[in-house]
CSV table of C-alpha atoms and ligand atoms in Angstrom, one decimal:
chain,number,residue,atom,x,y,z
A,1,MET,CA,-58.5,134.3,-34.6
A,2,ALA,CA,-54.8,134.7,-34.0
A,3,GLU,CA,-54.4,135.2,-37.7
A,4,ASN,CA,-57.0,137.9,-37.7
A,5,ASP,CA,-55.3,139.6,-34.9
A,6,GLU,CA,-52.0,139.6,-36.8
A,7,ARG,CA,-53.8,141.0,-39.8
A,8,ALA,CA,-55.5,143.7,-37.7
A,9,ARG,CA,-52.1,144.6,-36.2
A,10,ILE,CA,-50.4,144.9,-39.5
A,11,GLU,CA,-53.2,146.9,-41.1
A,12,GLU,CA,-53.1,149.3,-38.2
A,13,ALA,CA,-49.3,149.7,-38.5
A,14,ARG,CA,-49.7,150.3,-42.3
A,15,ARG,CA,-52.4,152.9,-41.7
A,16,ILE,CA,-50.4,154.9,-39.2
A,17,ALA,CA,-47.2,154.7,-41.4
A,18,SER,CA,-49.0,155.8,-44.5
A,19,ASP,CA,-50.6,158.7,-42.6
A,20,LEU,CA,-47.1,159.8,-41.5
A,21,LEU,CA,-45.9,159.6,-45.1
A,22,GLU,CA,-48.9,161.4,-46.5
A,23,ASN,CA,-48.6,164.3,-44.1
A,24,GLY,CA,-45.0,164.7,-45.0
A,25,VAL,CA,-43.8,164.9,-41.4
A,26,VAL,CA,-41.2,162.2,-41.9
A,27,MET,CA,-38.6,161.6,-44.6
A,28,GLY,CA,-39.6,157.9,-44.5
A,29,VAL,CA,-40.8,155.2,-42.2
A,30,LEU,CA,-38.2,152.6,-41.1
A,31,GLY,CA,-39.6,149.1,-40.6
A,32,LEU,CA,-39.1,145.6,-41.8
A,33,ARG,CA,-40.0,143.9,-45.0
A,34,ARG,CA,-40.0,140.2,-45.8
A,35,VAL,CA,-37.6,139.1,-48.5
A,36,GLU,CA,-37.8,135.4,-49.3
A,37,SER,CA,-37.3,133.6,-46.0
A,38,HIS,CA,-36.0,136.5,-43.9
A,39,VAL,CA,-36.7,140.0,-43.0
A,40,GLU,CA,-34.6,143.1,-43.6
A,41,PRO,CA,-34.8,146.7,-42.5
A,42,TYR,CA,-36.4,149.0,-45.1
A,43,LEU,CA,-37.1,152.7,-45.4
A,44,PHE,CA,-40.6,153.0,-46.7
A,45,THR,CA,-41.2,156.2,-48.6
A,46,THR,CA,-44.4,155.5,-50.4
A,47,LYS,CA,-47.7,154.1,-49.4
A,48,ASP,CA,-47.5,151.4,-52.0
A,49,GLU,CA,-44.3,150.0,-50.6
A,50,LEU,CA,-46.0,149.4,-47.3
A,51,ARG,CA,-47.6,146.3,-48.9
A,52,ASP,CA,-44.4,144.5,-48.0
A,53,LEU,CA,-44.3,145.7,-44.4
A,54,ASN,CA,-43.6,143.0,-41.9
A,55,ILE,CA,-44.1,143.4,-38.2
A,56,SER,CA,-43.5,139.9,-36.9
A,57,GLY,CA,-39.8,139.7,-37.6
A,58,ARG,CA,-37.1,140.5,-35.0
A,59,TYR,CA,-34.4,142.9,-36.0
A,60,ALA,CA,-32.4,145.4,-33.8
A,61,ILE,CA,-33.4,148.3,-36.0
A,62,ALA,CA,-32.1,151.1,-33.9
A,63,ARG,CA,-28.7,151.0,-35.4
A,64,VAL,CA,-30.2,151.6,-38.9
A,65,ALA,CA,-32.1,154.6,-37.5
A,66,GLU,CA,-28.9,155.9,-36.0
A,67,ASN,CA,-27.1,155.6,-39.4
A,68,LEU,CA,-29.9,157.2,-41.3
A,69,LEU,CA,-30.2,160.2,-39.0
A,70,ARG,CA,-26.5,160.7,-39.2
A,71,ARG,CA,-26.6,160.7,-42.9
A,72,TRP,CA,-29.5,163.2,-43.2
A,73,ASP,CA,-28.6,166.7,-42.0
A,74,GLU,CA,-32.2,167.4,-41.0
A,75,GLY,CA,-35.6,165.9,-41.1
A,76,ALA,CA,-37.5,163.4,-39.0
A,77,LEU,CA,-37.6,159.6,-39.3
A,78,GLY,CA,-40.7,157.5,-38.6
A,79,ILE,CA,-39.9,154.1,-37.2
A,80,ILE,CA,-41.9,151.0,-36.2
A,81,ILE,CA,-40.5,149.8,-32.9
A,82,ARG,CA,-41.0,147.2,-30.2
A,83,GLY,CA,-40.2,147.9,-26.6
A,84,CYS,CA,-36.6,146.7,-27.0
A,85,ASP,CA,-36.1,149.0,-30.0
A,86,GLU,CA,-37.4,151.9,-28.1
A,87,ARG,CA,-35.0,151.2,-25.2
A,88,HIS,CA,-32.2,150.9,-27.7
A,89,LEU,CA,-33.0,154.4,-29.0
A,90,ILE,CA,-33.2,155.8,-25.5
A,91,GLU,CA,-29.8,154.3,-24.7
A,92,LEU,CA,-28.4,155.6,-27.9
A,93,SER,CA,-29.7,159.1,-27.1
A,94,LYS,CA,-27.9,158.9,-23.7
A,95,LYS,CA,-24.7,158.5,-25.8
A,96,LYS,CA,-25.8,161.4,-27.9
A,97,SER,CA,-25.7,159.3,-31.0
A,98,VAL,CA,-29.4,159.6,-31.7
A,99,ASP,CA,-31.6,162.7,-31.4
A,100,LEU,CA,-35.0,161.5,-30.2
A,101,LYS,CA,-36.6,164.8,-31.3
A,102,ARG,CA,-36.0,163.7,-34.9
A,103,ILE,CA,-37.8,160.4,-34.4
A,104,ILE,CA,-41.6,159.6,-34.6
A,105,THR,CA,-42.3,156.2,-33.3
A,106,ILE,CA,-45.0,153.7,-34.2
A,107,GLY,CA,-45.0,151.6,-31.1
A,108,LEU,CA,-45.7,147.9,-31.3
A,109,ALA,CA,-46.8,145.9,-28.2
A,110,CYS,CA,-45.5,142.4,-28.4
A,111,THR,CA,-47.9,139.5,-28.2
A,112,ASP,CA,-47.7,137.0,-25.4
A,113,HIS,CA,-46.2,134.5,-27.7
A,114,GLU,CA,-43.5,136.9,-28.9
A,115,ALA,CA,-42.6,137.9,-25.4
A,116,LYS,CA,-42.2,134.3,-24.5
A,117,GLU,CA,-39.9,133.6,-27.4
A,118,CYS,CA,-37.7,136.5,-26.4
A,119,HIS,CA,-37.8,135.9,-22.7
A,120,CYS,CA,-38.7,139.5,-22.5
A,121,LEU,CA,-39.6,141.1,-19.2
A,122,ARG,CA,-40.9,144.4,-20.6
A,123,PRO,CA,-42.4,143.5,-24.0
A,124,TYR,CA,-43.9,146.9,-24.9
A,125,PRO,CA,-42.8,150.5,-25.7
A,126,GLN,CA,-43.9,153.4,-23.6
A,127,LYS,CA,-46.0,154.7,-26.4
A,128,ILE,CA,-48.1,152.0,-27.9
A,129,ASP,CA,-49.9,152.4,-31.2
A,130,VAL,CA,-50.4,148.9,-32.3
A,131,GLY,CA,-51.6,145.9,-30.3
A,132,LYS,CA,-52.2,145.7,-26.6
A,133,SER,CA,-49.6,145.5,-23.9
A,134,ILE,CA,-49.4,142.3,-21.9
A,135,GLY,CA,-47.6,144.2,-19.2
A,136,ASP,CA,-44.4,143.4,-17.3
A,137,VAL,CA,-43.4,139.8,-17.1
A,138,ASP,CA,-41.7,138.3,-14.1
A,139,TYR,CA,-38.4,136.5,-14.9
A,140,GLN,CA,-39.8,133.5,-13.0
A,141,ASP,CA,-42.5,133.2,-15.6
A,142,HIS,CA,-39.9,132.4,-18.2
A,143,GLU,CA,-39.1,128.8,-17.6
A,144,THR,CA,-35.5,128.9,-18.7
A,145,LEU,CA,-34.7,132.0,-16.6
A,146,ALA,CA,-36.3,130.4,-13.6
A,147,ARG,CA,-34.3,127.2,-14.2
A,148,LEU,CA,-31.0,129.1,-14.5
A,149,MET,CA,-31.7,130.8,-11.2
A,150,GLU,CA,-32.7,127.6,-9.4
A,151,MET,CA,-29.4,125.9,-10.3
A,152,ASP,CA,-26.9,125.8,-7.4
A,153,ILE,CA,-23.5,127.4,-7.9
A,154,SER,CA,-21.7,124.4,-9.1
A,155,GLU,CA,-24.4,123.4,-11.6
A,156,ARG,CA,-24.2,126.9,-12.9
A,157,ARG,CA,-20.5,126.7,-13.3
A,158,ARG,CA,-20.8,123.5,-15.2
A,159,PHE,CA,-23.6,124.9,-17.4
A,160,TRP,CA,-22.0,128.1,-18.3
A,161,SER,CA,-18.4,126.9,-18.8
A,162,ASP,CA,-19.7,124.1,-21.0
A,163,ILE,CA,-21.8,126.3,-23.0
A,164,PHE,CA,-19.2,129.2,-23.3
A,165,ASN,CA,-16.8,126.5,-24.5
A,166,ARG,CA,-18.8,126.2,-27.7
A,167,CYS,CA,-17.9,129.8,-28.6
A,168,ILE,CA,-16.0,130.2,-31.9
A,169,LYS,CA,-15.3,133.9,-31.3
A,170,CYS,CA,-17.2,135.0,-34.3
A,171,TYR,CA,-18.0,138.3,-32.5
A,172,GLY,CA,-21.6,138.0,-33.7
A,173,CYS,CA,-22.9,138.8,-30.3
A,174,ARG,CA,-20.9,142.0,-30.2
A,175,ASN,CA,-21.7,143.0,-33.8
A,176,SER,CA,-25.4,142.4,-33.5
A,177,CYS,CA,-25.9,144.6,-30.5
A,178,PRO,CA,-26.7,148.3,-31.3
A,179,LEU,CA,-25.3,149.3,-27.9
A,180,CYS,CA,-22.0,147.3,-28.0
A,181,ASN,CA,-20.1,149.7,-30.2
A,182,CYS,CA,-16.9,151.0,-28.7
A,183,GLU,CA,-14.4,152.0,-31.3
A,184,ASP,CA,-11.6,150.0,-29.5
A,185,CYS,CA,-13.0,146.7,-28.3
A,186,ARG,CA,-11.4,145.1,-25.3
A,187,LEU,CA,-12.4,141.7,-26.8
A,188,GLU,CA,-9.9,142.2,-29.6
A,189,GLU,CA,-7.0,143.2,-27.3
A,190,SER,CA,-4.6,140.4,-26.6
A,191,ARG,CA,-4.1,141.8,-23.1
A,192,TRP,CA,-7.6,140.8,-22.2
A,193,VAL,CA,-8.5,137.9,-24.5
A,194,ARG,CA,-5.9,135.6,-26.1
A,195,VAL,CA,-5.9,136.2,-29.8
A,196,GLY,CA,-6.4,133.4,-32.2
A,197,GLU,CA,-7.6,130.9,-29.6
A,198,ILE,CA,-10.9,129.2,-29.5
A,199,PRO,CA,-12.8,128.6,-27.4
A,200,PRO,CA,-11.8,131.7,-25.5
A,201,GLU,CA,-10.6,131.1,-21.9
A,202,PHE,CA,-13.3,130.9,-19.3
A,203,PRO,CA,-14.5,133.4,-18.2
A,204,SER,CA,-12.6,136.3,-19.9
A,205,PHE,CA,-14.3,136.8,-23.2
A,206,HIS,CA,-17.9,136.4,-22.1
A,207,LEU,CA,-17.7,138.1,-18.7
A,208,ILE,CA,-15.9,141.1,-20.0
A,209,ARG,CA,-18.6,141.6,-22.5
A,210,ALA,CA,-21.3,140.9,-20.0
A,211,PHE,CA,-19.9,143.4,-17.5
A,212,HIS,CA,-19.5,146.1,-20.1
A,213,MET,CA,-23.0,145.7,-21.2
A,214,ALA,CA,-24.5,145.5,-17.7
A,215,ASP,CA,-25.5,149.2,-17.5
A,216,LYS,CA,-26.4,149.5,-21.2
A,217,CYS,CA,-28.1,146.2,-22.2
A,218,VAL,CA,-31.9,146.5,-22.8
A,219,GLY,CA,-32.5,142.8,-23.0
A,220,CYS,CA,-33.4,142.6,-26.6
A,221,GLY,CA,-31.9,139.2,-27.2
A,222,ALA,CA,-30.2,140.1,-30.5
A,223,CYS,CA,-26.9,138.7,-29.3
A,224,GLU,CA,-28.5,135.4,-28.5
A,225,ARG,CA,-30.2,135.2,-31.9
A,226,ALA,CA,-27.0,136.1,-33.6
A,227,CYS,CA,-24.9,133.4,-31.9
A,228,PRO,CA,-24.4,130.5,-34.3
A,229,MET,CA,-23.5,128.3,-31.3
A,230,GLY,CA,-26.7,128.6,-29.4
A,231,ILE,CA,-25.1,130.3,-26.4
A,232,PRO,CA,-28.0,131.8,-24.3
A,233,LEU,CA,-26.4,135.2,-24.0
A,234,GLY,CA,-29.8,137.0,-24.0
A,235,LYS,CA,-30.8,135.0,-20.9
A,236,LEU,CA,-27.6,135.9,-19.1
A,237,HIS,CA,-28.3,139.5,-19.9
A,238,GLN,CA,-31.8,139.4,-18.6
A,239,LEU,CA,-30.5,138.1,-15.3
A,240,ILE,CA,-27.9,140.7,-15.2
A,241,ARG,CA,-30.6,143.3,-15.7
A,242,GLU,CA,-32.4,141.9,-12.7
A,243,ASP,CA,-29.2,142.4,-10.7
A,244,MET,CA,-29.0,146.0,-11.8
A,245,LYS,CA,-32.5,146.5,-10.6
A,246,ARG,CA,-31.8,144.8,-7.3
A,247,LEU,CA,-28.5,146.5,-6.6
A,248,PHE,CA,-29.2,150.0,-7.9
A,249,LYS,CA,-32.9,150.2,-8.8
A,250,TYR,CA,-31.7,151.0,-12.2
A,251,GLU,CA,-33.2,149.9,-15.5
A,252,THR,CA,-31.8,150.9,-18.9
A,253,GLY,CA,-33.9,152.3,-21.7
A,254,LEU,CA,-36.6,154.0,-19.8
A,255,ASN,CA,-35.7,157.7,-19.6
A,256,PRO,CA,-33.1,159.5,-21.6
A,257,GLU,CA,-32.2,161.6,-18.6
A,258,ASP,CA,-31.2,158.6,-16.4
A,259,GLU,CA,-27.5,158.1,-15.8
A,260,SER,CA,-25.8,154.8,-15.2
A,261,PRO,CA,-25.3,154.3,-11.4
A,262,LEU,CA,-21.9,153.0,-12.2
A,263,GLN,CA,-20.9,156.5,-13.3
A,264,ASN,CA,-22.0,158.2,-10.2
A,265,ASP,CA,-21.1,158.3,-6.5
A,266,LEU,CA,-23.1,156.9,-3.7
A,267,GLU,CA,-24.7,160.2,-2.8
A,268,LYS,CA,-26.2,160.4,-6.2
A,269,ASN,CA,-27.1,156.8,-6.5
A,270,PRO,CA,-27.2,155.1,-3.1
A,271,LEU,CA,-27.1,151.3,-3.0
A,272,GLU,CA,-30.3,149.3,-2.7
A,273,VAL,CA,-28.5,146.6,-0.7
A,274,GLN,CA,-27.1,146.5,2.8
A,275,LEU,CA,-23.4,146.5,3.0
A,276,ASP,CA,-22.9,144.6,6.3
A,277,GLU,CA,-21.9,141.5,4.5
A,278,LEU,CA,-18.7,143.3,3.4
B,1,MET,CA,-0.5,127.1,-11.7
B,2,ASN,CA,-2.0,125.2,-8.8
B,3,LYS,CA,0.3,122.3,-8.5
B,4,PRO,CA,0.4,121.0,-5.0
B,5,LEU,CA,3.3,122.4,-3.0
B,6,THR,CA,5.6,119.9,-1.5
B,7,ALA,CA,6.0,120.2,2.2
B,8,GLU,CA,9.2,121.8,3.2
B,9,ALA,CA,11.5,120.0,5.7
B,10,GLY,CA,10.4,120.5,9.2
B,11,GLU,CA,6.8,121.5,8.3
B,12,LYS,CA,3.9,119.5,9.4
B,13,LYS,CA,1.7,120.4,6.4
B,14,THR,CA,0.2,117.7,4.4
B,15,GLU,CA,1.4,117.5,0.8
B,16,LEU,CA,-1.9,118.3,-0.8
B,17,GLU,CA,-3.0,121.3,1.2
B,18,PHE,CA,-4.3,123.8,-1.2
B,19,VAL,CA,-2.5,127.2,-1.3
B,20,PRO,CA,-4.5,129.8,-3.2
B,21,ALA,CA,-2.8,132.1,-5.7
B,22,ILE,CA,-4.3,135.5,-5.5
B,23,ALA,CA,-4.1,138.8,-7.3
B,24,VAL,CA,-4.1,141.7,-4.9
B,25,PHE,CA,-4.9,145.2,-5.9
B,26,HIS,CA,-4.4,147.9,-3.4
B,27,CYS,CA,-5.0,151.6,-3.3
B,28,ARG,CA,-1.7,153.4,-2.8
B,29,TRP,CA,-3.2,156.2,-0.6
B,30,CYS,CA,-4.1,153.9,2.3
B,31,LEU,CA,-1.5,151.3,1.6
B,32,PRO,CA,1.5,153.0,-0.2
B,33,ASP,CA,3.8,150.1,-0.2
B,34,SER,CA,3.2,146.9,-2.1
B,35,ASP,CA,5.9,145.0,-0.2
B,36,SER,CA,4.2,145.7,3.1
B,37,VAL,CA,0.9,144.5,1.6
B,38,ARG,CA,2.7,141.4,0.5
B,39,SER,CA,4.0,140.9,3.9
B,40,LEU,CA,0.5,140.7,5.2
B,41,LEU,CA,0.0,137.5,3.2
B,42,ASN,CA,1.3,134.2,4.5
B,43,GLU,CA,4.5,133.2,2.8
B,44,GLU,CA,3.2,130.3,0.7
B,45,VAL,CA,0.3,132.4,-0.6
B,46,ALA,CA,2.7,135.4,-1.2
B,47,ALA,CA,5.0,133.2,-3.3
B,48,LYS,CA,2.2,132.4,-5.8
B,49,SER,CA,0.5,135.8,-5.8
B,50,VAL,CA,0.9,139.2,-7.4
B,51,VAL,CA,0.5,142.5,-5.6
B,52,ILE,CA,-0.4,145.5,-7.8
B,53,PRO,CA,-0.7,149.1,-6.6
B,54,LEU,CA,-3.5,151.3,-8.0
B,55,ASN,CA,-3.7,155.0,-7.7
B,56,CYS,CA,-7.3,154.6,-6.4
B,57,THR,CA,-9.6,151.6,-6.3
B,58,ALA,CA,-11.6,153.4,-8.9
B,59,ARG,CA,-8.9,152.3,-11.3
B,60,MET,CA,-10.0,148.7,-10.6
B,61,GLU,CA,-11.7,147.6,-13.8
B,62,ALA,CA,-13.8,144.4,-13.9
B,63,GLU,CA,-11.4,143.1,-16.6
B,64,PHE,CA,-8.5,143.0,-14.1
B,65,ALA,CA,-10.4,140.5,-12.0
B,66,ILE,CA,-11.9,138.5,-14.8
B,67,LYS,CA,-8.6,138.2,-16.6
B,68,ALA,CA,-6.9,137.1,-13.3
B,69,LEU,CA,-9.4,134.2,-13.0
B,70,SER,CA,-8.8,133.3,-16.6
B,71,GLU,CA,-5.0,133.2,-15.9
B,72,GLY,CA,-5.5,130.8,-13.1
B,73,PHE,CA,-5.6,132.9,-10.0
B,74,ASP,CA,-8.0,131.6,-7.4
B,75,GLY,CA,-9.0,134.9,-5.9
B,76,ILE,CA,-8.8,138.6,-6.3
B,77,LEU,CA,-8.4,140.8,-3.3
B,78,ILE,CA,-9.0,144.5,-3.5
B,79,LEU,CA,-8.0,146.8,-0.6
B,80,GLY,CA,-9.0,150.4,-0.6
B,81,CYS,CA,-9.7,153.4,1.7
B,82,GLU,CA,-12.8,153.5,3.8
B,83,ILE,CA,-15.8,155.1,2.3
B,84,GLY,CA,-15.5,158.8,3.0
B,85,GLU,CA,-11.7,158.7,3.1
B,86,CYS,CA,-11.0,158.5,-0.6
B,87,HIS,CA,-8.2,160.8,-1.7
B,88,TYR,CA,-10.3,161.6,-4.8
B,89,ARG,CA,-13.5,161.9,-2.6
B,90,THR,CA,-15.6,159.3,-4.3
B,91,GLY,CA,-13.3,157.0,-6.3
B,92,ASN,CA,-14.0,154.1,-4.0
B,93,HIS,CA,-17.8,154.6,-4.4
B,94,ARG,CA,-17.5,153.8,-8.0
B,95,ALA,CA,-15.2,150.8,-7.3
B,96,LEU,CA,-17.7,149.5,-4.7
B,97,LYS,CA,-20.6,149.6,-7.1
B,98,ARG,CA,-18.6,148.0,-9.9
B,99,LEU,CA,-17.3,145.2,-7.6
B,100,LEU,CA,-20.8,144.5,-6.2
B,101,LEU,CA,-22.1,144.1,-9.7
B,102,LEU,CA,-19.2,142.0,-10.7
B,103,ARG,CA,-19.7,139.7,-7.8
B,104,ASP,CA,-23.3,139.1,-8.9
B,105,ILE,CA,-22.2,138.4,-12.4
B,106,LEU,CA,-19.6,135.9,-11.2
B,107,ALA,CA,-22.3,134.2,-9.2
B,108,LEU,CA,-24.6,134.0,-12.2
B,109,VAL,CA,-22.2,131.9,-14.1
B,110,GLY,CA,-21.3,129.8,-11.2
B,111,ILE,CA,-18.1,131.4,-9.9
B,112,TYR,CA,-18.1,131.7,-6.1
B,113,PRO,CA,-18.5,135.5,-5.5
B,114,GLU,CA,-16.4,135.2,-2.4
B,115,ARG,CA,-13.4,134.8,-4.8
B,116,LEU,CA,-13.7,138.5,-5.3
B,117,GLY,CA,-12.8,140.1,-2.0
B,118,PHE,CA,-13.0,143.8,-1.5
B,119,PHE,CA,-12.4,145.6,1.7
B,120,TRP,CA,-12.2,149.2,2.7
B,121,VAL,CA,-9.6,149.5,5.4
B,122,SER,CA,-8.0,152.0,7.6
B,123,PRO,CA,-4.2,152.4,7.4
B,124,PHE,CA,-4.1,153.0,11.1
B,125,ASP,CA,-5.4,149.5,11.9
B,126,GLN,CA,-2.9,147.1,10.4
B,127,GLU,CA,-4.1,144.3,12.7
B,128,ASN,CA,-7.6,144.5,11.3
B,129,ILE,CA,-6.2,144.4,7.8
B,130,ARG,CA,-4.3,141.3,8.6
B,131,LEU,CA,-7.4,139.7,10.1
B,132,THR,CA,-9.5,140.6,7.1
B,133,ILE,CA,-7.0,139.1,4.8
B,134,ASN,CA,-6.7,136.0,6.8
B,135,GLU,CA,-10.4,135.5,6.8
B,136,TYR,CA,-10.5,136.0,3.1
B,137,LEU,CA,-7.7,133.5,2.6
B,138,ASP,CA,-9.5,130.9,4.8
B,139,LYS,CA,-12.5,131.2,2.6
B,140,LEU,CA,-10.5,130.7,-0.5
B,141,GLN,CA,-8.9,127.7,1.0
B,142,GLU,CA,-12.3,126.3,1.6
B,143,LEU,CA,-13.4,127.0,-2.0
B,144,GLY,CA,-10.4,125.4,-3.4
B,145,SER,CA,-8.8,126.0,-6.8
B,146,PHE,CA,-10.7,128.0,-9.4
B,147,LYS,CA,-9.7,126.0,-12.4
C,301,SF4,S1,-29.6,141.6,-25.2
C,301,SF4,FE1,-27.6,141.4,-26.2
C,301,SF4,S2,-27.9,142.5,-28.2
C,301,SF4,FE2,-29.6,143.1,-26.8
C,301,SF4,S3,-28.9,145.0,-25.8
C,301,SF4,FE3,-28.4,143.3,-24.4
C,301,SF4,S4,-26.3,142.8,-25.0
C,301,SF4,FE4,-27.1,144.0,-26.7
C,302,SF4,S1,-21.9,135.0,-31.2
C,302,SF4,FE1,-21.7,133.2,-30.0
C,302,SF4,S2,-20.0,132.1,-31.0
C,302,SF4,FE2,-19.9,134.2,-31.7
C,302,SF4,S3,-18.5,135.2,-30.3
C,302,SF4,FE3,-20.5,135.6,-29.5
C,302,SF4,S4,-20.8,133.9,-28.0
C,302,SF4,FE4,-19.1,133.3,-29.3
């Protein structure tokens, strides 16, 4: 049954992609294809090539779209996306580095199983073409997230300082993230993070990145998947996204017109919390 | 950094009483003079602490606080103008949001959010500033060393 579902999903994706190609509305359709044991991004330009299409892999594909569009002076790009990829694209458009008008999406709703694997709270794009949305997921429904929140403060300190101590400063977390792309990175400046020292001192390296990403991160989990040391960065970011919602009623990746509350004054974005504890 | 201070002659303090080291960042519009800010701290704390003027609390980046913790400070204290009184109109609005978020992120990884103290003060009420700082220091004392 599950296998049939998967087959139906991929057939549907293929059909929509090849329609787009046939009608000539896009220069190509960006998606994933399987190569040996892994998936890679691929620009499908003929119907035949779609044989190799893969829709079960995870890959933060927005950055590839960004590069392609930059390279082409004009023309539209088709792209097969999950909810997180759509949010990446929307965040990139806020930075003016992707023009959404040049993108035609084929939206993929993640399966229950996929959403669980990613600890995703919003496992669907706004426009769904393939599959059926399972809807929003409460963070408490993800066992690990719930457990992290249940820890008391000293348990958390132990947990995170131990786990951050595994870090070998490979910068995989930063490099894998389509939205973590400042030209000058604070994590490479000796003023903020000691150079040539591993593990990095607690909490500099990880919290500087966490804070910088707080109003951009879309919760895709690419950083966590990239980390060779198994540091659950994606889960940390999911929880920070919950904080952004609680403090500012703000969620990234939903509307290209939204502005980060951190950039605005209190009149434009009032706080959602009471300040009497200050 | 947090070696226990030896009691000075004549003082009744126990040898092991914890004295926090703090990094103070203050807006120079409401509190123009770092030396007078320093004089609001008790002497032992002042001896281990740094006091840094900012042109506005909006200059206060999360890194400043995070790095201070990494470098062994036990707390970060930010003093700025009351909301509505900012020289740049809304600089402290931005600081406030950033610091609230940072507090939450500290708590997520198990750092007591109270280590990050930020207070919007009136330059006309020095007594209140002193009280606020003392309360903050009492809390740090309770929490103990960060490292
Ligand atoms: S989850 Fe990680 S990789 Fe994904 S957007 Fe957030 S910080 Fe970037
Ligand atoms: S990917 Fe993991 S090991 Fe590499 S720098 Fe990031 S946290 Fe450290």
